[in-house]
Amino acid sequence: MQAKIVRKEESLLEVEIAGENHTFLNLLRESLKDQEGVLFAAYRFPHPLLENPIFYLRTEGINPIDALKIAVDTINKHCEDLTDLVTSSFT
Amino acid sequence: MELEIIEQHENYVKFVLSGITPTFANTLRRLIMSEVPTMAIDEVIIIENTTPLYDEIVAHRLGLLPLKTDLASYVLPTECECGGQGCTSCEVSLTLEVLGEKDIEIVYSNSLLSQDPKIGPVFLNIPILKMAKNQKIFLEAIARLGRGMEHAKWQPTSTVSYKYYPVVKFNEKNCTYCGECVEVCPRDIIKIENGKIYAENVINCSLCNQCVDICETDAVFVSTTGTDFIFTVESTGALSTKDILLKALKILNEKANEFKVNVEEF
């Protein structure tokens, strides 16, 4: 994964994320959507084969980069919770 | 988040995962299908083939054989120290040498001899090809780790799916106890007993809504909880269902951490 900023303003962030698809991006979008202070979170593929997906994020009152960090932490927490559950309940 | 196992056999598991979003359920399914690596034959060097099957057909059939996978000792060729050229930590060689002794000789997957005893066909009774007396097949196959997104032969599961947890409710004031919903239900989950209507084994409901459509008094309601999912994971045998799930979650964790590192540099 290689993420780079396309556009950055006070409450707007546009990131190009190479090598990712709906698997991770949709989860990231969902995780941001539930966060307070996030107005808009979405991604698109300018071209499915030739170009990398672009993630848009618009916030109010919080720094979009901080919002991304919180979203990633939420994903990691879900991941760890489920890993514990699988380890303990599967034989 | 809660997990309850409903059914578990060798290579098969059915469980209810509660307290998650549809997005998370779908992410898990996509991770298992296309990101969890497994071993499969990727390259075949045919030394001798006098059987009626073309080299390409034999190679294709070999590729589709599920192989037992050891994720601890092997790495993906793209992540290997050798740079993908091929070494003992990213590939395994298997050989197949059979001479037709009977009039019709069937070559099964148990003839495939692996260099590493930990890697080999999951099932030993899969027919690879048929040949006549004195015909010969002699080949070397190279198995590598790969991901399902590149080719379906690298998928760790034959089925991985989820469905919403069903909720079947009745309005007993409107119900005339005509029994039409009981008759129409293809999964036989609706029961009328002692003047009471109820649903049992709701988990089997396929959400077909036939009971709702046939009810003239609008007494049946079928919906979903929206946060509970019934997962079915059926492994090819390459990895255990537990390992598949743990590896999928580990991959997601790595993706998230990698993204975080990128974000921190912004």
Coordinates of C-alpha atoms in Angstrom, one line a residue:
Chain A
M1 CA 0.0 0.0 0.0
Q2 CA 1.2 3.5 -0.9
A3 CA -0.8 6.5 0.1
K4 CA -0.1 10.0 -1.1
I5 CA -2.0 13.3 -0.7
V6 CA -3.6 14.7 -3.8
R7 CA -5.3 17.7 -2.2
K8 CA -5.2 19.0 1.3
E9 CA -7.1 21.8 2.9
E10 CA -8.1 22.7 6.4
S11 CA -11.1 20.3 6.5
L12 CA -10.7 18.4 3.2
L13 CA -8.3 15.6 2.3
E14 CA -8.0 13.8 -0.9
V15 CA -5.7 10.7 -0.9
E16 CA -4.6 8.4 -3.6
I17 CA -4.2 4.9 -2.3
A18 CA -2.3 2.5 -4.5
G19 CA -2.8 -1.2 -4.4
E20 CA -6.0 -1.2 -2.5
N21 CA -9.6 -2.1 -3.5
H22 CA -13.1 -2.3 -1.9
T23 CA -11.9 -4.7 0.7
F24 CA -10.0 -2.1 2.8
L25 CA -11.5 1.2 1.4
N26 CA -15.1 0.3 2.1
L27 CA -14.3 -0.6 5.7
L28 CA -12.3 2.6 6.1
R29 CA -15.2 4.6 4.7
E30 CA -17.7 2.9 7.0
S31 CA -15.4 3.4 10.0
L32 CA -15.1 7.2 9.2
K33 CA -18.8 7.6 8.6
D34 CA -19.6 6.7 12.2
Q35 CA -17.2 9.2 13.5
E36 CA -18.2 12.6 15.0
G37 CA -17.0 15.5 13.0
V38 CA -16.9 13.7 9.6
L39 CA -19.1 15.3 7.1
F40 CA -18.3 13.2 4.0
A41 CA -16.2 10.1 3.4
A42 CA -16.1 8.2 0.1
Y43 CA -13.8 6.7 -2.5
R44 CA -13.8 6.2 -6.2
F45 CA -11.8 4.5 -8.9
P46 CA -11.1 6.9 -11.7
H47 CA -10.4 3.9 -13.9
P48 CA -10.6 0.3 -12.6
L49 CA -7.4 -0.9 -14.2
L50 CA -5.3 2.1 -15.0
E51 CA -5.6 4.4 -12.0
N52 CA -5.5 4.1 -8.3
P53 CA -8.5 4.7 -6.1
I54 CA -9.0 8.2 -4.6
F55 CA -10.3 8.6 -1.1
Y56 CA -12.2 11.9 -0.2
L57 CA -12.7 13.1 3.3
R58 CA -14.4 16.2 4.5
T59 CA -14.6 17.1 8.2
E60 CA -15.9 19.8 10.5
G61 CA -14.1 20.8 13.6
I62 CA -11.4 18.1 13.4
N63 CA -8.3 17.6 11.4
P64 CA -9.0 15.0 8.6
I65 CA -5.7 13.3 9.2
D66 CA -6.6 12.8 12.9
A67 CA -10.0 11.4 11.7
L68 CA -8.1 8.9 9.5
K69 CA -5.9 7.8 12.4
I70 CA -9.0 7.2 14.7
A71 CA -10.7 5.2 11.9
V72 CA -7.6 3.0 11.5
D73 CA -7.5 2.4 15.3
T74 CA -11.2 1.3 15.2
I75 CA -10.5 -1.2 12.4
N76 CA -7.5 -2.6 14.4
K77 CA -9.6 -2.9 17.5
H78 CA -12.4 -4.8 15.6
C79 CA -9.7 -7.0 14.1
E80 CA -8.1 -7.8 17.5
D81 CA -11.5 -8.5 19.1
L82 CA -12.4 -11.0 16.4
T83 CA -9.0 -12.6 16.5
D84 CA -9.5 -13.3 20.2
L85 CA -13.0 -14.7 19.6
V86 CA -11.8 -17.0 16.8
T87 CA -8.8 -18.2 18.9
S88 CA -11.0 -19.0 21.9
S89 CA -14.1 -20.5 20.2
F90 CA -12.6 -22.5 17.3
T91 CA -11.3 -26.0 18.0
Chain B
M1 CA -18.9 -8.4 19.1
E2 CA -19.9 -12.0 19.7
L3 CA -19.2 -15.3 18.0
E4 CA -21.2 -18.5 18.3
I5 CA -20.4 -21.6 16.4
I6 CA -23.4 -23.5 15.1
E7 CA -21.8 -26.3 13.2
Q8 CA -18.2 -27.4 12.8
H9 CA -16.7 -30.3 10.9
E10 CA -13.4 -30.9 9.3
N11 CA -13.0 -28.1 6.6
Y12 CA -16.5 -26.7 7.4
V13 CA -17.7 -24.2 9.8
K14 CA -20.9 -22.2 10.3
F15 CA -21.1 -19.5 12.9
V16 CA -23.0 -16.4 13.9
L17 CA -21.1 -13.2 14.2
S18 CA -23.1 -10.6 16.2
G19 CA -22.6 -6.9 16.6
I20 CA -20.8 -6.1 13.4
T21 CA -21.7 -4.0 10.3
P22 CA -22.5 -5.4 6.9
T23 CA -19.3 -3.7 5.6
F24 CA -17.2 -5.6 8.1
A25 CA -18.9 -8.9 7.2
N26 CA -18.2 -8.2 3.5
T27 CA -14.6 -7.2 4.1
L28 CA -14.0 -10.5 6.0
R29 CA -15.6 -12.4 3.1
R30 CA -13.5 -10.5 0.5
L31 CA -10.3 -11.0 2.5
I32 CA -10.8 -14.8 2.7
M33 CA -11.7 -15.1 -0.9
S34 CA -8.9 -13.1 -2.5
E35 CA -6.2 -12.3 0.0
V36 CA -5.4 -15.3 2.1
P37 CA -2.6 -17.2 0.4
T38 CA -2.5 -20.9 -0.3
M39 CA -0.2 -23.3 -2.1
A40 CA -1.1 -24.4 -5.7
I41 CA 0.9 -25.9 -8.6
D42 CA 1.9 -22.9 -10.8
E43 CA 4.5 -24.3 -13.2
V44 CA 4.7 -27.8 -14.8
I45 CA 7.8 -29.1 -16.6
I46 CA 6.6 -32.0 -18.7
I47 CA 9.5 -34.4 -19.4
E48 CA 7.5 -37.1 -21.0
N49 CA 3.8 -37.4 -21.9
T50 CA 2.6 -40.1 -24.2
T51 CA -0.9 -40.2 -22.7
P52 CA -4.0 -39.0 -24.7
L53 CA -4.3 -35.8 -22.6
Y54 CA -2.5 -32.7 -23.9
D55 CA 0.2 -31.2 -21.7
E56 CA -1.9 -28.1 -21.2
I57 CA -4.9 -30.1 -19.9
V58 CA -2.7 -32.1 -17.4
A59 CA -1.1 -28.8 -16.2
H60 CA -4.5 -27.2 -15.7
R61 CA -5.8 -30.2 -13.8
L62 CA -2.7 -30.2 -11.6
G63 CA -3.1 -26.5 -10.8
L64 CA -6.6 -27.1 -9.5
L65 CA -5.5 -29.7 -6.9
P66 CA -5.8 -28.4 -3.4
L67 CA -2.5 -28.7 -1.6
K68 CA -1.9 -28.7 2.1
T69 CA -0.3 -25.3 2.9
D70 CA 2.1 -24.4 5.6
L71 CA 2.1 -20.6 5.9
A72 CA 4.8 -20.5 8.6
S73 CA 7.5 -22.0 6.4
Y74 CA 6.7 -20.4 3.0
V75 CA 6.4 -16.9 1.7
L76 CA 4.9 -15.4 -1.4
P77 CA 7.4 -15.2 -4.3
T78 CA 6.9 -11.4 -4.5
E79 CA 7.9 -11.1 -0.8
C80 CA 10.7 -13.6 -0.9
E81 CA 14.4 -12.8 -0.3
C82 CA 15.3 -14.4 -3.6
G83 CA 13.2 -11.8 -5.4
G84 CA 10.8 -14.3 -6.9
Q85 CA 13.4 -16.3 -8.8
G86 CA 12.5 -19.4 -6.8
C87 CA 14.2 -20.8 -3.7
T88 CA 13.3 -23.3 -1.0
S89 CA 11.3 -20.8 1.0
C90 CA 9.0 -19.8 -1.8
E91 CA 8.5 -22.9 -3.9
V92 CA 8.1 -26.7 -3.6
S93 CA 8.8 -29.2 -6.3
L94 CA 6.5 -32.3 -6.8
T95 CA 7.1 -35.1 -9.2
L96 CA 4.7 -37.4 -11.0
E97 CA 6.0 -40.5 -12.8
V98 CA 3.6 -43.2 -13.8
L99 CA 3.9 -46.0 -16.4
G100 CA 0.6 -47.6 -17.6
E101 CA 0.7 -51.2 -16.3
K102 CA -3.0 -52.1 -16.6
D103 CA -5.1 -51.8 -19.8
I104 CA -6.7 -48.6 -18.4
E105 CA -4.5 -46.9 -15.8
I106 CA -6.0 -44.0 -13.8
V107 CA -3.4 -41.7 -12.3
Y108 CA -4.6 -40.4 -8.9
S109 CA -3.2 -37.5 -6.9
N110 CA -1.5 -39.9 -4.5
S111 CA 1.2 -40.5 -7.3
L112 CA 2.3 -36.9 -6.9
L113 CA 5.4 -37.0 -4.7
S114 CA 6.4 -33.9 -2.8
Q115 CA 9.8 -32.7 -1.9
D116 CA 8.4 -31.4 1.4
P117 CA 6.2 -33.8 3.4
K118 CA 4.2 -30.8 4.8
I119 CA 3.1 -29.8 1.3
G120 CA 1.1 -32.3 -0.8
P121 CA -2.4 -33.1 -2.1
V122 CA -5.1 -32.8 0.5
F123 CA -7.1 -35.6 -1.1
L124 CA -5.2 -38.7 -2.4
N125 CA -8.0 -40.0 -4.6
I126 CA -8.5 -37.2 -7.1
P127 CA -8.1 -38.6 -10.7
I128 CA -5.5 -36.6 -12.7
L129 CA -5.6 -38.5 -16.0
K130 CA -6.3 -41.8 -17.6
M131 CA -4.0 -43.7 -19.9
A132 CA -3.6 -47.0 -21.7
K133 CA -0.9 -49.7 -21.2
N134 CA 2.7 -48.7 -21.7
Q135 CA 1.8 -45.0 -22.0
K136 CA 3.8 -42.8 -19.7
I137 CA 3.6 -39.5 -17.8
F138 CA 6.7 -38.0 -16.2
L139 CA 6.7 -34.4 -15.0
E140 CA 7.9 -32.0 -12.4
A141 CA 5.4 -29.5 -10.9
I142 CA 6.4 -26.4 -9.0
A143 CA 4.0 -25.2 -6.3
R144 CA 4.0 -21.7 -5.0
L145 CA 2.0 -19.5 -2.7
G146 CA -0.5 -17.2 -4.4
R147 CA -3.6 -15.3 -3.8
G148 CA -7.2 -15.9 -4.9
M149 CA -7.3 -12.5 -6.6
E150 CA -4.8 -13.8 -9.2
H151 CA -6.3 -17.2 -9.9
A152 CA -9.1 -19.2 -8.3
K153 CA -6.8 -22.1 -7.7
W154 CA -5.2 -20.1 -4.9
Q155 CA -8.5 -19.6 -3.0
P156 CA -8.4 -21.2 0.4
T157 CA -12.2 -21.8 0.4
S158 CA -14.6 -23.4 -2.0
T159 CA -17.5 -21.5 -0.3
V160 CA -17.4 -18.4 1.9
S161 CA -20.6 -16.6 2.4
Y162 CA -22.7 -14.8 4.9
K163 CA -26.4 -14.0 5.3
Y164 CA -28.3 -11.7 7.6
Y165 CA -29.7 -13.2 10.8
P166 CA -33.5 -13.6 10.1
V167 CA -36.2 -12.4 12.4
V168 CA -39.7 -13.9 12.0
K169 CA -42.6 -12.3 13.9
F170 CA -46.3 -12.8 14.0
N171 CA -49.2 -10.5 14.9
E172 CA -51.4 -12.8 16.8
K173 CA -54.3 -10.3 16.7
N174 CA -54.5 -10.5 12.9
C175 CA -53.7 -14.2 12.6
T176 CA -56.5 -16.5 11.5
Y177 CA -54.4 -19.6 12.0
C178 CA -55.3 -20.7 8.5
G179 CA -51.9 -22.5 8.2
E180 CA -51.1 -21.2 4.7
C181 CA -47.7 -19.8 5.8
V182 CA -46.8 -23.1 7.4
E183 CA -47.5 -24.9 4.1
V184 CA -45.7 -22.4 1.9
C185 CA -42.5 -22.2 4.0
P186 CA -39.8 -24.0 2.1
R187 CA -37.6 -24.4 5.2
D188 CA -40.5 -25.6 7.5
I189 CA -39.7 -23.1 10.2
I190 CA -43.3 -21.9 11.0
K191 CA -45.3 -24.1 13.4
I192 CA -48.9 -23.8 14.7
E193 CA -49.5 -25.7 17.9
N194 CA -52.2 -25.5 20.6
G195 CA -53.6 -22.3 19.0
K196 CA -50.2 -20.6 19.0
I197 CA -48.1 -19.6 16.0
Y198 CA -44.3 -19.5 16.3
A199 CA -41.1 -20.0 14.4
E200 CA -38.4 -22.5 15.3
N201 CA -34.9 -22.8 13.9
V202 CA -35.2 -19.3 12.6
I203 CA -31.6 -19.5 11.5
N204 CA -32.7 -21.7 8.5
C205 CA -35.0 -19.0 7.2
S206 CA -33.9 -18.0 3.7
L207 CA -35.8 -14.6 3.9
C208 CA -37.8 -15.6 0.8
N209 CA -40.9 -13.7 2.1
Q210 CA -43.3 -16.3 0.7
C211 CA -45.1 -16.5 4.1
V212 CA -45.5 -12.7 4.1
D213 CA -46.9 -12.7 0.5
I214 CA -49.4 -15.5 1.1
C215 CA -50.8 -14.1 4.4
E216 CA -54.1 -12.2 3.6
T217 CA -54.3 -10.6 7.1
D218 CA -50.8 -9.2 7.2
A219 CA -49.9 -11.2 10.3
V220 CA -46.4 -12.4 9.3
F221 CA -43.3 -10.2 9.4
V222 CA -39.9 -11.2 8.2
S223 CA -36.9 -9.0 8.7
T224 CA -33.3 -9.1 9.8
T225 CA -31.4 -7.8 12.8
G226 CA -28.9 -5.9 10.6
T227 CA -26.0 -6.5 12.9
D228 CA -25.9 -10.3 13.1
F229 CA -24.5 -12.5 10.3
I230 CA -24.5 -16.2 9.7
F231 CA -21.1 -17.1 8.1
T232 CA -20.4 -20.3 6.2
V233 CA -16.8 -21.1 5.6
E234 CA -15.9 -24.2 3.7
S235 CA -12.2 -24.8 3.2
T236 CA -10.7 -26.7 0.3
G237 CA -8.5 -28.4 2.9
A238 CA -5.4 -26.4 2.2
L239 CA -5.8 -24.6 5.5
S240 CA -8.0 -25.2 8.4
T241 CA -11.0 -22.8 8.8
K242 CA -9.5 -21.4 11.9
D243 CA -6.2 -20.6 10.2
I244 CA -8.1 -19.0 7.2
L245 CA -10.0 -16.6 9.5
L246 CA -6.9 -15.8 11.6
K247 CA -4.8 -15.1 8.5
A248 CA -7.6 -13.0 7.0
L249 CA -7.7 -10.9 10.1
K250 CA -3.9 -10.6 10.3
I251 CA -3.9 -9.3 6.7
L252 CA -6.5 -6.7 7.6
N253 CA -4.5 -5.7 10.6
E254 CA -1.4 -5.3 8.5
K255 CA -3.2 -3.3 5.9
A256 CA -4.5 -1.0 8.6
N257 CA -1.1 -0.6 10.2
E258 CA 0.5 0.1 6.8
F259 CA -2.0 2.8 6.1
K260 CA -1.5 4.3 9.5
V261 CA 2.3 4.6 8.8
N262 CA 1.5 6.3 5.5
V263 CA -1.0 8.7 7.2
E264 CA 1.5 9.6 10.0
E265 CA 3.9 10.8 7.3
F266 CA 1.3 13.2 5.8

